[in-house]
Structures are given as structure tokens and as C-alpha cells.
mmCIF file of C-alpha atoms in Angstrom:
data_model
loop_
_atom_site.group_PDB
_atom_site.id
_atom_site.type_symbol
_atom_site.label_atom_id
_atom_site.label_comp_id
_atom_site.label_asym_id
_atom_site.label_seq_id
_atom_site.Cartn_x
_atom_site.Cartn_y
_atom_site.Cartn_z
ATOM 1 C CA UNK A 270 67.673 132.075 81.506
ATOM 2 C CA UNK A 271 66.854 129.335 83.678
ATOM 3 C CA UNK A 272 63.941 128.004 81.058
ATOM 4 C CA UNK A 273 66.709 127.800 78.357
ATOM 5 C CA UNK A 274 68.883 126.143 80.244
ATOM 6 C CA UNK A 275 66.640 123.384 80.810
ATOM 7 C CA UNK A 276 65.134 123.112 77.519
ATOM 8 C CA UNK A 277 68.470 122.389 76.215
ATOM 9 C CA UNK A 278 69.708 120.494 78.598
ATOM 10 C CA UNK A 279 66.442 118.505 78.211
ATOM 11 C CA UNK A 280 66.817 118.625 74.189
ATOM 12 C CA UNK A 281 70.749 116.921 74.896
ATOM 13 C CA UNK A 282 69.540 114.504 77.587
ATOM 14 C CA UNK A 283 66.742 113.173 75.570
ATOM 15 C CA UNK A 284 68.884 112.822 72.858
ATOM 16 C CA UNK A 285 71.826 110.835 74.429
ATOM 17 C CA UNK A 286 70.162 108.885 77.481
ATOM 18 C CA UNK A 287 68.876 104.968 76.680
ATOM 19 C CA UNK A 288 64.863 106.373 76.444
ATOM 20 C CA UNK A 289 63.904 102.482 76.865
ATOM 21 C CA UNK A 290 65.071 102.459 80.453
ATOM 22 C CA UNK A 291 64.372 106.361 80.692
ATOM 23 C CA UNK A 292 61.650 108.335 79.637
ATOM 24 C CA UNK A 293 61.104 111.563 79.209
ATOM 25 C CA UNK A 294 59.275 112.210 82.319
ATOM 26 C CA UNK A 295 62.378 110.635 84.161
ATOM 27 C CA UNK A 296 64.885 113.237 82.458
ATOM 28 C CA UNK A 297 62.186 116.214 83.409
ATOM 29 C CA UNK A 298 61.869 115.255 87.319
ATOM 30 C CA UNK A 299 65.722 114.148 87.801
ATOM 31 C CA UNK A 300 66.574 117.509 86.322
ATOM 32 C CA UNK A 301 64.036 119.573 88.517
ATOM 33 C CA UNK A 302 64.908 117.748 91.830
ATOM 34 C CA UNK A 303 68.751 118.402 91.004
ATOM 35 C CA UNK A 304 68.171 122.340 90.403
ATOM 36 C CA UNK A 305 65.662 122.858 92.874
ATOM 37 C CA UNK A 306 66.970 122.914 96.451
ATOM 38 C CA UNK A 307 63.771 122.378 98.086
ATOM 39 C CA UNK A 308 62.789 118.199 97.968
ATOM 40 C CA UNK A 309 59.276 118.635 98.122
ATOM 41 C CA UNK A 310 58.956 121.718 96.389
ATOM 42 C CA UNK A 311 61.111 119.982 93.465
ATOM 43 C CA UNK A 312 58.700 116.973 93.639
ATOM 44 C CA UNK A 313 55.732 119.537 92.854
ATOM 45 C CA UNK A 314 57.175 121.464 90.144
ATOM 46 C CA UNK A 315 58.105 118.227 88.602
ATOM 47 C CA UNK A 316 54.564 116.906 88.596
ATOM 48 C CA UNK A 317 53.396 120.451 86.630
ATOM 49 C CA UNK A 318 56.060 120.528 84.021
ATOM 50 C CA UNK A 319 55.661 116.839 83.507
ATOM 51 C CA UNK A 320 51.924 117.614 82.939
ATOM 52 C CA UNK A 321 51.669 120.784 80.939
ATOM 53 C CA UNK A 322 54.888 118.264 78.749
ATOM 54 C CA UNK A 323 52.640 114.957 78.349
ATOM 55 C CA UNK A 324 49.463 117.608 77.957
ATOM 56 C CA UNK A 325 50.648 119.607 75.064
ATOM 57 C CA UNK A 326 54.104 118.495 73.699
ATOM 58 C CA UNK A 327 54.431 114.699 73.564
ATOM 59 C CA UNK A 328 52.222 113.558 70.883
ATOM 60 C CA UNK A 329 54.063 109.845 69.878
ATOM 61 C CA UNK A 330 55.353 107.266 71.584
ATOM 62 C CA UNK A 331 58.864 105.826 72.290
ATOM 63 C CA UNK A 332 60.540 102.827 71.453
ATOM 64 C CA UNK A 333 59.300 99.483 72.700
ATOM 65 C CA UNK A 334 60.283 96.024 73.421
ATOM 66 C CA UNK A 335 58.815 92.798 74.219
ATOM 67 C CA UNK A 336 59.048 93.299 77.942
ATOM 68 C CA UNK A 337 57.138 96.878 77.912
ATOM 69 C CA UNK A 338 53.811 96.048 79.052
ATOM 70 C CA UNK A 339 50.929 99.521 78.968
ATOM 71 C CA UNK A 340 48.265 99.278 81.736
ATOM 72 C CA UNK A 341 45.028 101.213 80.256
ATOM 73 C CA UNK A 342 44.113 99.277 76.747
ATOM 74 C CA UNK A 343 41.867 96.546 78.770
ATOM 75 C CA UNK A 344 41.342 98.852 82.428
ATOM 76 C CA UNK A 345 38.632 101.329 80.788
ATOM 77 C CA UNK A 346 40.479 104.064 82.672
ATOM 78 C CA UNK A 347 40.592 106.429 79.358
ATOM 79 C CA UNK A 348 36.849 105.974 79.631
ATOM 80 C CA UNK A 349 36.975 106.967 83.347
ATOM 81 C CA UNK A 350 39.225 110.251 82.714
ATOM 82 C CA UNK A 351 37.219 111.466 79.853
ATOM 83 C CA UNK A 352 34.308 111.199 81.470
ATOM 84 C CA UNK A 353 35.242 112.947 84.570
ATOM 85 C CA UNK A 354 37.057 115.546 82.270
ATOM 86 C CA UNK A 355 33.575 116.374 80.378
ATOM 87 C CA UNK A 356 31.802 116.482 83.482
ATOM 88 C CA UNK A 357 34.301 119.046 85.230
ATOM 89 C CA UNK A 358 34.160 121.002 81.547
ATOM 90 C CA UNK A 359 30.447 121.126 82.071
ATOM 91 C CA UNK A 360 30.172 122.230 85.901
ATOM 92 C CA UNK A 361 32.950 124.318 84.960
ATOM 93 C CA UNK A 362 30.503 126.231 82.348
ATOM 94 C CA UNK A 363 27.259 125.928 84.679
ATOM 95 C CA UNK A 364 28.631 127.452 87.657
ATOM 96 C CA UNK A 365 30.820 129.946 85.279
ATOM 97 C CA UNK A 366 27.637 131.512 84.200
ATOM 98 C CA UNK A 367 26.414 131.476 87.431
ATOM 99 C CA UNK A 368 29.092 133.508 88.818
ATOM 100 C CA UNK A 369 29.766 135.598 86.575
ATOM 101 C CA UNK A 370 26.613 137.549 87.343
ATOM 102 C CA UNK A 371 27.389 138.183 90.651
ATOM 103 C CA UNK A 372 31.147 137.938 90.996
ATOM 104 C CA UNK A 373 33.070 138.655 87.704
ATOM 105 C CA UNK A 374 36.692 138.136 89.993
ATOM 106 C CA UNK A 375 35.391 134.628 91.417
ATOM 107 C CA UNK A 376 34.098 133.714 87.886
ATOM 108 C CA UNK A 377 37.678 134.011 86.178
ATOM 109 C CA UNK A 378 38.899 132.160 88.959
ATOM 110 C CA UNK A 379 36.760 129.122 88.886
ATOM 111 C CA UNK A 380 37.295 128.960 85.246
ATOM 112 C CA UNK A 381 40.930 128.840 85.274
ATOM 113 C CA UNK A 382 41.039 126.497 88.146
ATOM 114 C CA UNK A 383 38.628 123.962 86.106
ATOM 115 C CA UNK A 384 40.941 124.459 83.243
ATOM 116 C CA UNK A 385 44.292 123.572 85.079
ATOM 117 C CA UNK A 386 42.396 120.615 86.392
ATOM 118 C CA UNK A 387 41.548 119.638 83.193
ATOM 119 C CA UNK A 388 45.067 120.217 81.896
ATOM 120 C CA UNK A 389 46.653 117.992 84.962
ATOM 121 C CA UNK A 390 44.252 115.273 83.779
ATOM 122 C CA UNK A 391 44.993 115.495 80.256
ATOM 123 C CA UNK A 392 48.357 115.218 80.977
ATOM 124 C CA UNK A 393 48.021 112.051 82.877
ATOM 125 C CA UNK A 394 46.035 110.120 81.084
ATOM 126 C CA UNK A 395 48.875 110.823 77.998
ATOM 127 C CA UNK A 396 51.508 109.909 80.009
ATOM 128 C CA UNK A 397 49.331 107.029 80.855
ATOM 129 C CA UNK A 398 49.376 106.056 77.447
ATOM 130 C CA UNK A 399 53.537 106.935 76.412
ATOM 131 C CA UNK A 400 55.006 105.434 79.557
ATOM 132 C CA UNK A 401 54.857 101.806 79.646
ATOM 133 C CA UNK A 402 56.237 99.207 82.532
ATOM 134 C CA UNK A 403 59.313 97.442 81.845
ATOM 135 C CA UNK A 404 60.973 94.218 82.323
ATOM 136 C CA UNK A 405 65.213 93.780 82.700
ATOM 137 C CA UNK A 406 67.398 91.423 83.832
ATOM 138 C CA UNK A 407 67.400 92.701 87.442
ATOM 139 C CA UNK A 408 64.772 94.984 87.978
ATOM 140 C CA UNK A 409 60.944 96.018 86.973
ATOM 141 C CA UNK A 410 60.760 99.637 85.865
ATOM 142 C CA UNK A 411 56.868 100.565 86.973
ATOM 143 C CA UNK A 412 56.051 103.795 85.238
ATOM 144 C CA UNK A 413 51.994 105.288 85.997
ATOM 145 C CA UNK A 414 51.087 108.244 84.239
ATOM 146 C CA UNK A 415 52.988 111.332 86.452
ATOM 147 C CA UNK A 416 53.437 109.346 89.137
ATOM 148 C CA UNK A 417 57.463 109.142 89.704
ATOM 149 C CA UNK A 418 59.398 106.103 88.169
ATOM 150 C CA UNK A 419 59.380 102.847 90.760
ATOM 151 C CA UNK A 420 62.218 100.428 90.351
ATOM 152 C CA UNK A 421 61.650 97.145 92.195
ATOM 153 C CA UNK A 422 64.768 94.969 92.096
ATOM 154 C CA UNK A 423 63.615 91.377 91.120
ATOM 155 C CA UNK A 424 64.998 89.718 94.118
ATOM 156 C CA UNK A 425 63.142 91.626 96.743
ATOM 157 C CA UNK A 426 59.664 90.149 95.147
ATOM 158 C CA UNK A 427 58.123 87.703 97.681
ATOM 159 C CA UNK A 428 54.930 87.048 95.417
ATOM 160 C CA UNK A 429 53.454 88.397 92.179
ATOM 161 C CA UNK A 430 49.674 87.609 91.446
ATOM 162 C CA UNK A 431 46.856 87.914 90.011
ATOM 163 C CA UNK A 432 44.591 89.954 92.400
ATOM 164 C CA UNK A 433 41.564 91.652 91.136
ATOM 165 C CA UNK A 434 39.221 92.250 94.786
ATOM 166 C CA UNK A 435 38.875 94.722 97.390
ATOM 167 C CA UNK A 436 41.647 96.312 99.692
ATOM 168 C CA UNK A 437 42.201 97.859 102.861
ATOM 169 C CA UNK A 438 43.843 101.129 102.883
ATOM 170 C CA UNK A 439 47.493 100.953 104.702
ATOM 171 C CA UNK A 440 50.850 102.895 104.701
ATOM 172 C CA UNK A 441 51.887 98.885 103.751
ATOM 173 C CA UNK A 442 50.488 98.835 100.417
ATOM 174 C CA UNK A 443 50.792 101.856 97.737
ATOM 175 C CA UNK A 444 48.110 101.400 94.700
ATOM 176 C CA UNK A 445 49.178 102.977 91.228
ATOM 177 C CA UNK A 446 46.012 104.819 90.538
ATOM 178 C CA UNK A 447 45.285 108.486 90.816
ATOM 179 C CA UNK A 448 42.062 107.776 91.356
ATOM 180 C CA UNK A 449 41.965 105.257 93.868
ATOM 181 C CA UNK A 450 39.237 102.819 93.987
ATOM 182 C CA UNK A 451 37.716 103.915 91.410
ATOM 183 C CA UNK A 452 41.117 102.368 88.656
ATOM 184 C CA UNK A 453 41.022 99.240 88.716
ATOM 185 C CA UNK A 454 44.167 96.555 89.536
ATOM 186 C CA UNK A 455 44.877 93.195 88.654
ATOM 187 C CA UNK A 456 48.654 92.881 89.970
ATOM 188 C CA UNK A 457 49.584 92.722 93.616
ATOM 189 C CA UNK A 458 53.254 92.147 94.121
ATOM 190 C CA UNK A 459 54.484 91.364 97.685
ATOM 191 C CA UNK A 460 57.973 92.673 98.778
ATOM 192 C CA UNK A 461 60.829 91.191 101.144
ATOM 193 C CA UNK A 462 61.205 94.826 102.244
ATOM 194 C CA UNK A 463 59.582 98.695 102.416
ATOM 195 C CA UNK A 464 60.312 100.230 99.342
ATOM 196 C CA UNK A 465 60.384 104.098 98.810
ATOM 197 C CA UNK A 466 57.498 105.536 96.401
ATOM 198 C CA UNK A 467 57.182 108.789 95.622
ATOM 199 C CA UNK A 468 53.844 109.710 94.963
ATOM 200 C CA UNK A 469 52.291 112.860 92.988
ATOM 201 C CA UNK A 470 52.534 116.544 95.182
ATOM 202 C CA UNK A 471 55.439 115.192 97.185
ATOM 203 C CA UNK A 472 54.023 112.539 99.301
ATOM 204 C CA UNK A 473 56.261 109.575 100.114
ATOM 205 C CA UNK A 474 55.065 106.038 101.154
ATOM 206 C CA UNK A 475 57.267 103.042 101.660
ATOM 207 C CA UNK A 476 55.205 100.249 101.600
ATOM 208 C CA UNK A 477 55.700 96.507 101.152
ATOM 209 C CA UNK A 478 52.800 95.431 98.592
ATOM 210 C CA UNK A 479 52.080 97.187 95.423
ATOM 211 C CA UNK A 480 48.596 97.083 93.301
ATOM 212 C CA UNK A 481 48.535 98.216 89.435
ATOM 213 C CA UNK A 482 46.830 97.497 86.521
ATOM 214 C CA UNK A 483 48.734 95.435 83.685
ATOM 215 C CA UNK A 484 47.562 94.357 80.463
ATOM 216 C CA UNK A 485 48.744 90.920 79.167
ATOM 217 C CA UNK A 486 48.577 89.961 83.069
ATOM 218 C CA UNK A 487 49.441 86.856 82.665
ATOM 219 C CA UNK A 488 52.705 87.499 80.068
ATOM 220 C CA UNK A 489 53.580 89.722 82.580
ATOM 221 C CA UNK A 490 53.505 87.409 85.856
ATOM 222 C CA UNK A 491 55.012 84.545 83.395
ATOM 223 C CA UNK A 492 57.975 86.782 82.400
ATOM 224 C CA UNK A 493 58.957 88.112 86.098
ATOM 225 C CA UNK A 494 58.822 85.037 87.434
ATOM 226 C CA UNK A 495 61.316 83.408 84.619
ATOM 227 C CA UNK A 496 63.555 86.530 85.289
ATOM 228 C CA UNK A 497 63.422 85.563 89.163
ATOM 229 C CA UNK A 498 64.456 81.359 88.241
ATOM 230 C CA UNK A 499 67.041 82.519 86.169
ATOM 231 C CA UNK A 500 68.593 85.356 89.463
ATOM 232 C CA UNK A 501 67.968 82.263 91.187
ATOM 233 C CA UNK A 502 70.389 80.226 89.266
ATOM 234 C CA UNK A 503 72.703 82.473 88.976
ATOM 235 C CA UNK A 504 73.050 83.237 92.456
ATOM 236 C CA UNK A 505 73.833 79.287 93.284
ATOM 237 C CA UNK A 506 76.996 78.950 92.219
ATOM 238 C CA UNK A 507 78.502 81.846 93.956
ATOM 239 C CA UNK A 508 76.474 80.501 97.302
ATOM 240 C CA UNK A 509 78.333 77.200 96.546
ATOM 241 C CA UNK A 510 81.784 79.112 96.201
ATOM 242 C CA UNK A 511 80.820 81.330 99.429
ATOM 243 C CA UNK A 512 79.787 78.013 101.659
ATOM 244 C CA UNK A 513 83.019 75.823 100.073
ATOM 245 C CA UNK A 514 85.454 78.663 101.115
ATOM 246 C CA UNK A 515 84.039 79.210 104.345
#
């Protein structure tokens, strides 16, 4: 009963929420973490239904704008998940013949291990591709594969560059990259304050400087950095008002 109920409540969701601020895998992991009682345990199940979804279900892409921006058509990261998906599909088959001789239980076990890894990276890499980072008014909506939704208000950005070199691992800086070192970045953004991120399998970070991969980098950095002049602006005139009544 509980599967129906969120399939439809997922098929009426999708339908009536604005998908350009909210994707899919937003309406999956909200609903989850609502029903599930258990934060972390929510966070998990979230990550596998969001997978096995982007892995077998979502095959096109939603609606864009000017100020979506994808991060994989220049990073060569499909390259990098295909490649480590063949190579796991071929120690998968290697060992599973070698086990199978001597273990028919461990065998089946290995195999279907290999094959949910492959599914989880399947799934990634398509949501990779489907969920792309957004640009409002007040806000930038940075959406990585399953990683969960970020939303950095514009005024809490201290700098936003162009930064393509090494990095020290910290609990200050989160980098959107399953993979670590190996993805490559070319964004650092600097924040006034920690912000929360919730990474894959229930880990939480709240770090102050964030590293991703954009394409268009430079569009991108132009764009924010209009959006911050104009909050800026706006914000003078009611400082004026605020400092004349005082």
C-alpha cells in the first residue's frame, strides 16, 4: 500500500509542482524524508529510489531556461563513469567465474553486489545529465547527480571564480563530485557563512567554500555576479530609508 501511495502521490506532485525550480529527484527525497521517521535512514532510501528512478525510468529531460547551466558536456566525467562501469562489469565476470567453482553462495553474491553498483552508477551519471544548476533572482539551485538539492542564497556569496588546481581536504569546503579527485572542478564559490549540504548515504557537511564543475564557466560567473549588482541595488534604498529613520 505504501508503494501506491507514493507513486501517486509522486504522479500528482510531478504534475502540479514548478519542475524548473523542482525536479524530480527533489519531489522523490522530500517525500521519503517526510514519511520516513528516521533522518538518516530517510536520506538513504532516498539516494536508492532516486537511483533505481534516474537508472531505469527517466529517459528525457525537463524544461530548460537560459539560466540552467549542465556540468558534464566539457568535464569528460561520462567518460570517467563508463569506464569504471566496464571495468567493474569485467572484474565482476572474472572473479564470478572464479567463485563460482568453489563457492556457488559467495558467487551470487558478488554478482549482485557488482550489479547494484553498477545500477547506483548508472543512475548517477543520468541524473548527472537531467538535473541541471539553476540561476533565480535570489538564489542558485546546485543540483549534482543524486547528491541532494543545494540552495545558496545570492547574498551569502563572498567570491565566485574560476578555480581549476589542487585542494586540501576540509570539513570547510564540500566538492560536488562522487568521485572526488578524480571529477574535475572549475567553480569555487566562497560563502559569508557555513551552509548545510547533505551529501549521498546521509552524511552532512556545512562548509563555507564549494567546488563543482560548470560548463559555460564563464556565462555562469558573468550571470551570478549581475544577479548579485542588481540584490545590491535593490537593497540601497531600503538601507537609505533604514539609516534616514533612525
Amino acid at each position: 500500500m505504501k508503494a501506491f501511495q507514493f507513486i501517486r502521490n509522486f504522479r500528482k506532485a510531478a504534475r502540479q509542482k514548478d519542475t524548473i525550480e523542482q525536479d524530480e529527484y527533489s519531489i522523490i527525497s522530500d517525500y521519503l524524508k517526510e514519511s520516513i521517521p528516521f533522518k538518516k535512514l530517510g536520506k538513504t532510501i532516498a539516494f536508492e529510489v532516486c537511483s533505481f528512478y534516474y537508472c531505469f525510468i527517466k529517459w528525457t529531460g525537463n524544461k530548460n531556461n537560459q539560466n540552467n547551466f549542465s556540468g558534464y558536456r566539457e568535464s569528460g566525467v561520462s567518460a570517467l563513469y563508463i569506464g569504471l562501469m566496464l571495468a567493474s562489469g569485467f572484474e565482476a565476470i572474472g572473479l564470478h567465474v572464479f567463485l563460482i567453482s568453489r563457492s556457488k553462495i559467495a558467487a551470487i553474491l558478488f554478482l549482485v553486489l557488482h550489479i547494484y553498483l553498477i545500477i547506483n552508477l548508472t543512475g548517477h551519471l543520468k541524473a548527472i545529465f537531467f538535473r541541471n544548476h539553476l540561476i533565480l533572482s535570489q538564489k542558485i539551485v546546485i543540483r549534482y547527480g543524486l547528491f541532494d538539492t543545494l540552495e545558496i542564497p545570492i547574498d551569502s556569496i563572498i567570491t565566485l571564480q574560476k578555480f581549476e588546481g589542487d585542494y586540501d581536504k576540509s570539513n570547510q569546503l564540500v566538492k560536488f563530485a562522487l568521485l572526488g579527485k578524480l571529477e574535475p572542478h572549475n567553480i569555487s564559490i566562497e560563502l559569508k557563512n557555513s551552509i548545510k549540504v547533505n551529501l549521498p548515504f546521509g552524511i552532512t557537511k556545512q562548509p563555507k567554500k564549494i567546488l563543482l564543475y560548470i560548463d559555460n564557466a564563464n556565462d555562469f560567473i558573468k550571470i551570478v555576479k549581475d544577479k548579485i549588482e542588481e540584490n545590491k541595488t535593490l537593497l540601497k534604498p531600503k538601507t537609505l530609508q533604514m539609516e534616514k529613520s533612525m
